[in-house]
mmCIF file of C-alpha atoms in Angstrom:
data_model
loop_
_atom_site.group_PDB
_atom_site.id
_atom_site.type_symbol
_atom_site.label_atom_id
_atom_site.label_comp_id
_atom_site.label_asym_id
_atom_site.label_seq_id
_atom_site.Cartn_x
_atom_site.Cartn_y
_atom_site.Cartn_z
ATOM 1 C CA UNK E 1144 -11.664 -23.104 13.961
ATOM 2 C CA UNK E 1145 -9.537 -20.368 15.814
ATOM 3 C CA UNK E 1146 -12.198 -17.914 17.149
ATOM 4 C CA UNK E 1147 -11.617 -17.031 19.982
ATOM 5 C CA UNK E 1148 -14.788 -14.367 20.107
ATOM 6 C CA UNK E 1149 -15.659 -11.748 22.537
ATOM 7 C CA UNK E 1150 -19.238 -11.508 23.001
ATOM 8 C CA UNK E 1151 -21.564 -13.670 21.556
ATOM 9 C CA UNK E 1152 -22.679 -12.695 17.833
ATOM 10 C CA UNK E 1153 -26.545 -11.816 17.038
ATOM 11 C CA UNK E 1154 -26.497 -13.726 13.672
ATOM 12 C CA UNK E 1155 -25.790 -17.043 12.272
ATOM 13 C CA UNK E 1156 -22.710 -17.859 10.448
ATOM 14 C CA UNK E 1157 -23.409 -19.094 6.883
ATOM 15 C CA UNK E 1158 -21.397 -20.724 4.186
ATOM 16 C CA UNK E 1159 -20.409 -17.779 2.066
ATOM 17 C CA UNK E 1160 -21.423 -18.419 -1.905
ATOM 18 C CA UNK E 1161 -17.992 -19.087 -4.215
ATOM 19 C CA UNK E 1162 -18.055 -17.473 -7.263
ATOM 20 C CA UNK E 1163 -18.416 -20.170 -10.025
ATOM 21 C CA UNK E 1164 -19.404 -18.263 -12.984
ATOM 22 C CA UNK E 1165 -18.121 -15.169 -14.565
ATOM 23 C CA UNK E 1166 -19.591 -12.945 -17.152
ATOM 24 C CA UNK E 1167 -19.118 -12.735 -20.451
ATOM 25 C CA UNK E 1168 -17.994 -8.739 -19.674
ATOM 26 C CA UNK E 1169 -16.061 -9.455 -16.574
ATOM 27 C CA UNK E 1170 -14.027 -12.068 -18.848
ATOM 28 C CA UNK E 1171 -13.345 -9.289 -21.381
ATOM 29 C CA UNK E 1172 -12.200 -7.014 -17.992
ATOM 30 C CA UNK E 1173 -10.098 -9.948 -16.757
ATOM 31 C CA UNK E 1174 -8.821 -12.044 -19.410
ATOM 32 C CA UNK E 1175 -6.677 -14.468 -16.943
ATOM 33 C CA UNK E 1176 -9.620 -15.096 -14.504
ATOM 34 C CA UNK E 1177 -10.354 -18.162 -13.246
ATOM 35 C CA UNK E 1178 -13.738 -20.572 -13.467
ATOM 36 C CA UNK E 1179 -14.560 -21.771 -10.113
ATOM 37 C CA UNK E 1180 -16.364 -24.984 -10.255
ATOM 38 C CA UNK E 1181 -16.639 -26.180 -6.340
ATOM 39 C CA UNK E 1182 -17.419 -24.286 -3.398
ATOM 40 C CA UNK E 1183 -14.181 -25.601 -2.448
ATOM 41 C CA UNK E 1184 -11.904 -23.963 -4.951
ATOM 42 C CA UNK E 1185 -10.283 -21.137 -4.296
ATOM 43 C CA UNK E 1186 -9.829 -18.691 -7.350
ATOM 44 C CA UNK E 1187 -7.783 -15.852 -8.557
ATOM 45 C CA UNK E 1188 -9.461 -13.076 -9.647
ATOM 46 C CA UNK E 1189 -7.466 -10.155 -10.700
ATOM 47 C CA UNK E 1190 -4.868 -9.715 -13.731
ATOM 48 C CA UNK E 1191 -2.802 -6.853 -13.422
ATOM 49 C CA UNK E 1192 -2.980 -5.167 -16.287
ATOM 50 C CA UNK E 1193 -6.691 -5.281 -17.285
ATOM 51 C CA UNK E 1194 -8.419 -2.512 -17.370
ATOM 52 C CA UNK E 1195 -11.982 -1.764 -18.284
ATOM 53 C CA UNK E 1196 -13.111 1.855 -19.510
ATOM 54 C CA UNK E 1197 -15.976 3.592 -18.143
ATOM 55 C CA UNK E 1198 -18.478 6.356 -19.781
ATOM 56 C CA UNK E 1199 -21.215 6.632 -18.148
ATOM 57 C CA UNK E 1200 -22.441 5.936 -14.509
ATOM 58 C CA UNK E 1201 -21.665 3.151 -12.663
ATOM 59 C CA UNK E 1202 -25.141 2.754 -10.696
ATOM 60 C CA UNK E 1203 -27.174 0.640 -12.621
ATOM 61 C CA UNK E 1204 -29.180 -1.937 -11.031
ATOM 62 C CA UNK E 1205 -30.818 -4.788 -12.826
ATOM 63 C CA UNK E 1206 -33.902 -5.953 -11.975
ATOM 64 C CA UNK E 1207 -35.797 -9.384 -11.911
ATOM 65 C CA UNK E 1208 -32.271 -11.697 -11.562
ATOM 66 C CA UNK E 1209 -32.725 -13.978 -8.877
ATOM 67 C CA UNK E 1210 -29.770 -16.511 -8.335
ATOM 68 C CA UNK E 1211 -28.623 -18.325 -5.435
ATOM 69 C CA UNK E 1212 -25.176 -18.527 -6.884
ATOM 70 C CA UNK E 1213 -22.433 -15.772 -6.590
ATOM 71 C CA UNK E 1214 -23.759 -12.797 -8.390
ATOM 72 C CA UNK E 1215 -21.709 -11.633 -11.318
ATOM 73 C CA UNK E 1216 -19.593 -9.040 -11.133
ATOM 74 C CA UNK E 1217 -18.290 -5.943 -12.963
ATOM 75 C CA UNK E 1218 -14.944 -4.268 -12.662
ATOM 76 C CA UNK E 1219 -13.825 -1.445 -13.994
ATOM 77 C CA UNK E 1220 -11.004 1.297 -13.169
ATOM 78 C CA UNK E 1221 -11.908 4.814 -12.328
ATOM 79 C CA UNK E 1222 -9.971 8.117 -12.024
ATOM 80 C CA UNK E 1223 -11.482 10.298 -9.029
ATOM 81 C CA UNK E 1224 -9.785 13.641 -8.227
ATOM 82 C CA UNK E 1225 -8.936 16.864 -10.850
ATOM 83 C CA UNK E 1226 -5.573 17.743 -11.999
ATOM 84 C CA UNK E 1227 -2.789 16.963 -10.189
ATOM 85 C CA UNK E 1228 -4.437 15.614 -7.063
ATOM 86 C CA UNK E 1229 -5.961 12.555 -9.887
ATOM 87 C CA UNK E 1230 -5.623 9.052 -8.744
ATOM 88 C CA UNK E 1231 -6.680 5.611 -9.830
ATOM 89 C CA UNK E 1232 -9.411 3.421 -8.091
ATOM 90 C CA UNK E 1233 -10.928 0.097 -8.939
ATOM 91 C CA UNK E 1234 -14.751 -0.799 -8.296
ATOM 92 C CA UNK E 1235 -16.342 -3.769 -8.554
ATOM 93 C CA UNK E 1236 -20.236 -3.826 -8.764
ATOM 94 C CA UNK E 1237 -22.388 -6.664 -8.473
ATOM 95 C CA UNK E 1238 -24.360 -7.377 -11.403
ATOM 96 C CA UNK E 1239 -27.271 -9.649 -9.773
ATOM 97 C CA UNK E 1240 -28.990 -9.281 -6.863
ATOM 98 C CA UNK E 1241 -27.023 -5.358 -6.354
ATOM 99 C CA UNK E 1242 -28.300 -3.691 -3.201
ATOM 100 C CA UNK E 1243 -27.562 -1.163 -4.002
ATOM 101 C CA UNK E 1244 -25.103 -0.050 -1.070
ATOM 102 C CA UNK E 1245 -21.827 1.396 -1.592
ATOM 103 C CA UNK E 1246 -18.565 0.248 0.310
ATOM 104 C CA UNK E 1247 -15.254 1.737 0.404
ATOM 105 C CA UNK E 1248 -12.088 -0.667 0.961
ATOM 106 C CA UNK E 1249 -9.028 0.946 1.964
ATOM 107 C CA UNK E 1250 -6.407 -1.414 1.320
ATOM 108 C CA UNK E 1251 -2.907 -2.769 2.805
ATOM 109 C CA UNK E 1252 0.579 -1.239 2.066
ATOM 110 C CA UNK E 1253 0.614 -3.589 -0.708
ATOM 111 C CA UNK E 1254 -1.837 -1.152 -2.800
ATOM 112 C CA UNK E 1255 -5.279 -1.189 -4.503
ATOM 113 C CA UNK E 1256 -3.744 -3.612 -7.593
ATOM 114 C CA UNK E 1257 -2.376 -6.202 -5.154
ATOM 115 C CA UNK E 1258 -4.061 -9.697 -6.124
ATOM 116 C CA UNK E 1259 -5.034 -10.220 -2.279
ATOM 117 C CA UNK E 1260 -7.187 -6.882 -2.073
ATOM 118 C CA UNK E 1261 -9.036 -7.413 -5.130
ATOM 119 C CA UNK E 1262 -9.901 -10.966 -4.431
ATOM 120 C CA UNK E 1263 -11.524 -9.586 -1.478
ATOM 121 C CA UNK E 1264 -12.893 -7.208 -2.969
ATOM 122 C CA UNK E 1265 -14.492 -9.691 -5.742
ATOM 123 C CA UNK E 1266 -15.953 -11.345 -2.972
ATOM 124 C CA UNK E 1267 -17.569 -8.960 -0.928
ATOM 125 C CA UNK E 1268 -19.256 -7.661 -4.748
ATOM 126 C CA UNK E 1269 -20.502 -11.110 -5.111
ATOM 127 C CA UNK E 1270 -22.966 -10.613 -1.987
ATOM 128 C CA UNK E 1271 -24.525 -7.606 -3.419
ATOM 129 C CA UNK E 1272 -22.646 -4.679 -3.094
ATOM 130 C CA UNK E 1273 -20.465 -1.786 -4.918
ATOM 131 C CA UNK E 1274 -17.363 -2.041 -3.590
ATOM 132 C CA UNK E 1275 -14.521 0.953 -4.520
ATOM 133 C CA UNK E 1276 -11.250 0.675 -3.557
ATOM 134 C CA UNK E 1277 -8.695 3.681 -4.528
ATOM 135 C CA UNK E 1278 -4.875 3.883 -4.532
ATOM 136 C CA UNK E 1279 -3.960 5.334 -1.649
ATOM 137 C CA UNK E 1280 -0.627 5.221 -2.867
ATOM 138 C CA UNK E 1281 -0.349 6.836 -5.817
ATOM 139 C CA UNK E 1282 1.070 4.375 -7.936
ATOM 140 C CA UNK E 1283 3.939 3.833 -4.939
ATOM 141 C CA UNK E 1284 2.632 0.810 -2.657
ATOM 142 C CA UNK E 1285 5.081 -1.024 -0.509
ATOM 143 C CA UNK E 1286 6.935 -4.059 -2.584
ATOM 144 C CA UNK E 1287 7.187 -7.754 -0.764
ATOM 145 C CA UNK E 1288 10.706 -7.347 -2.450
ATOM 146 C CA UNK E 1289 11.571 -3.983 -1.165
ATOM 147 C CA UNK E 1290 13.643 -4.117 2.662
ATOM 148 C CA UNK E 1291 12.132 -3.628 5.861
ATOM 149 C CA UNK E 1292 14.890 -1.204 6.742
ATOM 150 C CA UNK E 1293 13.117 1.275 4.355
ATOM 151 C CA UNK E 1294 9.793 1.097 5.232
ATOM 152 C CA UNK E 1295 9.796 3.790 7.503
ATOM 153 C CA UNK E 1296 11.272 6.243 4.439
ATOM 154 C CA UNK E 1297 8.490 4.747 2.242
ATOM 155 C CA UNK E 1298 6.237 5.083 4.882
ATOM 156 C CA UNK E 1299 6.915 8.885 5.023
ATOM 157 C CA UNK E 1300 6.539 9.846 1.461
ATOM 158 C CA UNK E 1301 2.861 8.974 2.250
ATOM 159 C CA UNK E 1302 1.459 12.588 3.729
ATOM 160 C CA UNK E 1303 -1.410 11.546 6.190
ATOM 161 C CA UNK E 1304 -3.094 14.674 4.555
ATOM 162 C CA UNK E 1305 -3.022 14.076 0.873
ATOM 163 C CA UNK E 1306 -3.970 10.200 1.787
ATOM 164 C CA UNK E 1307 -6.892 11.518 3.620
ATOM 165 C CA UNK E 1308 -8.191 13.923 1.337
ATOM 166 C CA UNK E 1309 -8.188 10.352 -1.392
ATOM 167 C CA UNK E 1310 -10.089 9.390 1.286
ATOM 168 C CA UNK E 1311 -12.532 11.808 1.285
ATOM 169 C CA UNK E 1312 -12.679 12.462 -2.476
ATOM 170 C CA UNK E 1313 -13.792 8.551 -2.846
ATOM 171 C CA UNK E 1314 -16.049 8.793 -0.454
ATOM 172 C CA UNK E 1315 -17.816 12.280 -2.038
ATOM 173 C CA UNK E 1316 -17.409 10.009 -5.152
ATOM 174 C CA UNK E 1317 -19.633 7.305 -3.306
ATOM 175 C CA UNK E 1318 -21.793 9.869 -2.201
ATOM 176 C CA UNK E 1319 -22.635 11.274 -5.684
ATOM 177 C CA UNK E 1320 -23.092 7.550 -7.529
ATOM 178 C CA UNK E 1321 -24.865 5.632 -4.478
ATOM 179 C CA UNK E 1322 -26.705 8.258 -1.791
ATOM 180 C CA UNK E 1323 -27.698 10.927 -4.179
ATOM 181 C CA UNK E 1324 -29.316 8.302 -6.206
ATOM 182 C CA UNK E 1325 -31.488 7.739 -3.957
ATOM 183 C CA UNK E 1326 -30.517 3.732 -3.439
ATOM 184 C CA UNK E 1327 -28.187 3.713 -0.783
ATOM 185 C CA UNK E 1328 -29.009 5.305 2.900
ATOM 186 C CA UNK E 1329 -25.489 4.521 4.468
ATOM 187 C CA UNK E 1330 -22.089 3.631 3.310
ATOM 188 C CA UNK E 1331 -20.051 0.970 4.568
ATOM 189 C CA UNK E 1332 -16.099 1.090 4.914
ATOM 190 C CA UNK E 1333 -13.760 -1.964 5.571
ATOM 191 C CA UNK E 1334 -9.831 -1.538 6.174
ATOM 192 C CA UNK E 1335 -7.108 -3.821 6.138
ATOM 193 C CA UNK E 1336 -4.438 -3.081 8.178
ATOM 194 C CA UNK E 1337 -2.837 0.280 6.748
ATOM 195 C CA UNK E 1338 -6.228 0.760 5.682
ATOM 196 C CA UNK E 1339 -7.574 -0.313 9.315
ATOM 197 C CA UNK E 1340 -5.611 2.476 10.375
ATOM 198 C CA UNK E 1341 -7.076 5.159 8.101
ATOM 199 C CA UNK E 1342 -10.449 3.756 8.689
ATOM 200 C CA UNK E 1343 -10.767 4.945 12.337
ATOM 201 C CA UNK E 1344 -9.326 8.696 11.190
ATOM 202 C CA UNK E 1345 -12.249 8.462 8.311
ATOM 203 C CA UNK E 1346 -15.260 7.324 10.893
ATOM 204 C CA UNK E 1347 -13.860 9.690 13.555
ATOM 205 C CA UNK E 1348 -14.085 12.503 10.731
ATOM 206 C CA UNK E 1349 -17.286 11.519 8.963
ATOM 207 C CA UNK E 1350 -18.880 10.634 12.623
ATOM 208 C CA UNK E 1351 -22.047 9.009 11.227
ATOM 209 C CA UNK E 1352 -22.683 11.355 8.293
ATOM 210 C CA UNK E 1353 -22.315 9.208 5.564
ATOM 211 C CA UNK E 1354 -20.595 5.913 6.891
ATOM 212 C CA UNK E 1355 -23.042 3.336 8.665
ATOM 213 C CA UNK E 1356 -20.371 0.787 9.853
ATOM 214 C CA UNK E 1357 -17.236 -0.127 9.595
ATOM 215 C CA UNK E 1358 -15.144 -3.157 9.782
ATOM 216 C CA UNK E 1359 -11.193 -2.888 10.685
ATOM 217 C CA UNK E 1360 -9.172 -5.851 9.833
ATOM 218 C CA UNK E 1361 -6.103 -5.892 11.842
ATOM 219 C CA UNK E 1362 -5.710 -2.200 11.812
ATOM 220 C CA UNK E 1363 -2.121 -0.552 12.188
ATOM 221 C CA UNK E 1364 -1.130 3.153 13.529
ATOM 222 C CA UNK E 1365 -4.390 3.544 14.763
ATOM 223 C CA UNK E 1366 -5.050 6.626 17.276
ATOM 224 C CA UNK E 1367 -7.089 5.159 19.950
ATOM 225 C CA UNK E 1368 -8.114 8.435 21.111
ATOM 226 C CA UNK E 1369 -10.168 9.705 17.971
ATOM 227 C CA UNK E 1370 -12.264 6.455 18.921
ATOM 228 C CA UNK E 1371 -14.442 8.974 21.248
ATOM 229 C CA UNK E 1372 -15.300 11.172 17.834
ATOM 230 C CA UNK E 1373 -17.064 7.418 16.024
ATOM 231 C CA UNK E 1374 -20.609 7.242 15.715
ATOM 232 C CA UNK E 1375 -21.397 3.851 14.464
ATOM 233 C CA UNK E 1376 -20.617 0.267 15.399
ATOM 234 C CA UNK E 1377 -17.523 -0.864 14.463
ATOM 235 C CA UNK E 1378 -15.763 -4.405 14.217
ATOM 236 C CA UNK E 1379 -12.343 -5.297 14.571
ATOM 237 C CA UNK E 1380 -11.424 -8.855 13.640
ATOM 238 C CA UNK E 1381 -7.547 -9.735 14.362
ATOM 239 C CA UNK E 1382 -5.228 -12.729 15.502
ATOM 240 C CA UNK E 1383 -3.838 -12.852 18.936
ATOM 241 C CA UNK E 1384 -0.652 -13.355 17.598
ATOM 242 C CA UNK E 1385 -0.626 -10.177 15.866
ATOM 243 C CA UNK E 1386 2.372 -7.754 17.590
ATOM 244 C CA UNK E 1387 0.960 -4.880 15.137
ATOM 245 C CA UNK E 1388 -2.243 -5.002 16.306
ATOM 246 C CA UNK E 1389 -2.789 -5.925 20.140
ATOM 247 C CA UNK E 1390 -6.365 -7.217 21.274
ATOM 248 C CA UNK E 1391 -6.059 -5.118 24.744
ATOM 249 C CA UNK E 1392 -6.178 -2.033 22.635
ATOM 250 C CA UNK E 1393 -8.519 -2.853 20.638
ATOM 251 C CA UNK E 1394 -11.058 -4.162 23.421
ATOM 252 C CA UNK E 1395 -10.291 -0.531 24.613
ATOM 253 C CA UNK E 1396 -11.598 0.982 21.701
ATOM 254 C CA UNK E 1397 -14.261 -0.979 21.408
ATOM 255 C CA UNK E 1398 -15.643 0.157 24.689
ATOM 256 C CA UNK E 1399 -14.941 3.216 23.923
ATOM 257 C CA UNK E 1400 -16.978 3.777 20.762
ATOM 258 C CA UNK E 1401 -19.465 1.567 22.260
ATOM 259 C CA UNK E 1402 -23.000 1.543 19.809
ATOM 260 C CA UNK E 1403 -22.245 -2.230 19.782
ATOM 261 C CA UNK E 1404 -19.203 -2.651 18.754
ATOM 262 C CA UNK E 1405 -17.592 -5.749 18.724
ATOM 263 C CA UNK E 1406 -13.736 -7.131 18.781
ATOM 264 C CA UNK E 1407 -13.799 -10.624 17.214
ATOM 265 C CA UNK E 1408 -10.121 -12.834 18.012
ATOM 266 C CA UNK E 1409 -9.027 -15.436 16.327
ATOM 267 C CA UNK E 1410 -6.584 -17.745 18.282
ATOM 268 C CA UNK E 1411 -2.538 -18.160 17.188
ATOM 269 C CA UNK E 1412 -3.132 -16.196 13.391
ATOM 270 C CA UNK E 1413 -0.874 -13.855 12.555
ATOM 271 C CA UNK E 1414 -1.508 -10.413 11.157
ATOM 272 C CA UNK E 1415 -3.118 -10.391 7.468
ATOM 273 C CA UNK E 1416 -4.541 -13.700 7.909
ATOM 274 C CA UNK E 1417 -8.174 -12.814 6.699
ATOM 275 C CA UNK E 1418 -6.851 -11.847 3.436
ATOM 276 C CA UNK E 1419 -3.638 -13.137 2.871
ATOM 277 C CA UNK E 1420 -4.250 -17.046 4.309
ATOM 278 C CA UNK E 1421 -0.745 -18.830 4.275
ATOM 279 C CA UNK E 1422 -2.010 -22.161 5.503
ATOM 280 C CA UNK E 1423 -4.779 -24.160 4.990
ATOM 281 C CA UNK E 1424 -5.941 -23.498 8.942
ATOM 282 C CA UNK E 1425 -5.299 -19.998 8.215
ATOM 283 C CA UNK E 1426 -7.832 -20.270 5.207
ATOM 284 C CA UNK E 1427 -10.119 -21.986 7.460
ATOM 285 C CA UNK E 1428 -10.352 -19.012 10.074
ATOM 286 C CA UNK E 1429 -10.228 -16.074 6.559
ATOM 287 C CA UNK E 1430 -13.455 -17.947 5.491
ATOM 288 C CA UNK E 1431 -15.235 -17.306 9.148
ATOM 289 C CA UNK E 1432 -14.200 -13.941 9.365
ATOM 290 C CA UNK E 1433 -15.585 -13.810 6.053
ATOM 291 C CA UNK E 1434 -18.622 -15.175 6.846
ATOM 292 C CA UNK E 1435 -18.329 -12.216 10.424
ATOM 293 C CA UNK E 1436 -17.574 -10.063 8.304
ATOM 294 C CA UNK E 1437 -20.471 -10.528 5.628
ATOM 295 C CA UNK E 1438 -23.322 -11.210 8.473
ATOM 296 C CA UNK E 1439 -22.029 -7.526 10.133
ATOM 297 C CA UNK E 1440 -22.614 -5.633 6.669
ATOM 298 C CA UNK E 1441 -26.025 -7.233 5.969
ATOM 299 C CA UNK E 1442 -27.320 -6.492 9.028
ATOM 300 C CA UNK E 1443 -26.133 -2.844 9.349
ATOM 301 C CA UNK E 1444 -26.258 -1.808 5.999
ATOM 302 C CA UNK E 1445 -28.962 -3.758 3.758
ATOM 303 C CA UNK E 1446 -31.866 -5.567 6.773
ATOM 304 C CA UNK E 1447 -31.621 -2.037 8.698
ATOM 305 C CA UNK E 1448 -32.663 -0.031 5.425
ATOM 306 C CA UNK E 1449 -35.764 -1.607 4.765
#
């Protein structure tokens, strides 16, 4: 293992559940999904161009399942927004065991459709939970095949404001399907690096309102400064050998928000390494900071509401 930690954690790291089985429904969602058959196996769980229609709303729990396996999961893709300011999103709700609790995921540069999100995604459904994560990009993510010299021009065609008011619209969206229902106290929102970044502006904004806890994976452009305005614990999980996101600032931040918040290291990985694992020691740390990651939202969001 590569943790490197910062102060000790107050739960015990468990072997995450692998999803093994998928539904008859999620097949029909996902045509090119994979079985997994060992706890081992690592599956993908997206195809591209699947999409499943919605008519009705998406909170629906389903009482009397009890499985110790992966719960099953739904997906299905969602337009939020009116008019013009319309985008796509993608949520995946657990079938079994739901908790009801709604998280937001604000992805990469690589866009809510990229493979790597929605596997993680998939995952964090499987424990329980609703998880929505919208296109912050409009249809225009970054490409792996596109040059770095034009990332900053990409980059800029991406107004701060219209991305935040997506931001805002999913999370009224959230609101409406998960709090108003009366099954969901707090919201939980994760970020992965882009995403990390919009995360702190989001918690800074919301400042407790609606958001319980957040998680920031790696975040990038991050404004240390609007970590005075966050009201919840936060946790930041990152490599030390990550020049886009340096530990010293965020063991700044995390004093700074305090409400104990945590900064969790992991020695020599690179940035993206929870969700994009290029080695099988990489893959070995992704799966701990799963398990972090997993332990952090039960606690905060599910054990504190009852």
């Amino acid at each position: 293992m590569g943790l490197v930690s910062t102060l000790s954690l107050p739960f015990p790291l468990k072997v995450p559940p692998r999803p093994h089985l998928l539904s008859s429904a999620l097949l029909r969602c996902y045509p090119s999904f994979k079985r997994c058959t060992s706890n081992n196996q690592r599956c993908s769980y997206y195809t591209k161009h699947a999409i499943c229609k919605v008519s009705c709303s998406q909170v629906k729990l389903e009482e009397g399942i009890d499985d110790e396996a992966c719960e099953l999961v739904n997906g299905v893709e969602l337009t939020l927004g009116e008019g013009v300011d319309c985008f796509r999103s993608y949520l995946f709700k657990a079938v079994k065991n739901n908790n009801g609790t709604g998280i937001l995921l604000l992805s990469d540069i690589f866009g809510f459709e990229d493979s790597s999100t929605r596997d993680f995604a998939y995952r964090v459904a499987c424990n329980g939970y609703n998880v929505l994560v919208p296109d912050l990009f409009r249809g225009n993510p970054w490409r792996k095949d596109q040059s770095k010299a034009n990332f900053e021009e990409w980059l800029a065609k991406q107004a701060p404001g219209r991305v935040a008011e997506d931001i805002t619209t999913s999370t009224k969206w959230m609101i409406d399907e998960f709090l108003a229902a009366g099954i969901s106290k707090k919201l939980g929102i994760i970020g992965f690096c882009f995403g990390g970044g919009r995360l702190i502006e989001t918690l800074a904004q919301d400042q407790g309102t609606y958001f319980g806890v957040g998680l920031c994976f790696y975040g990038t452009r991050m404004d240390p400064s609007l970590t005075d305005h966050i009201k919840v614990p936060l946790l930041f999980v990152s490599g030390d050998n990550d020049p886009l996101c340096p530990v010293g600032v965020l063991m700044d931040m995390e004093k700074r928000i305090g409400r104990g918040s945590r900064v969790v290291v992991f020695k020599g990985r690179p940035h993206g390494f929870a969700h994009r694992p290029e080695s099988p020691e990489e893959d070995g740390d992704a799966e701990e900071a799963f398990v972090i990651m997993r332990n952090w939202l039960n606690e905060a969001l599910t054990v504190s509401n009852y």
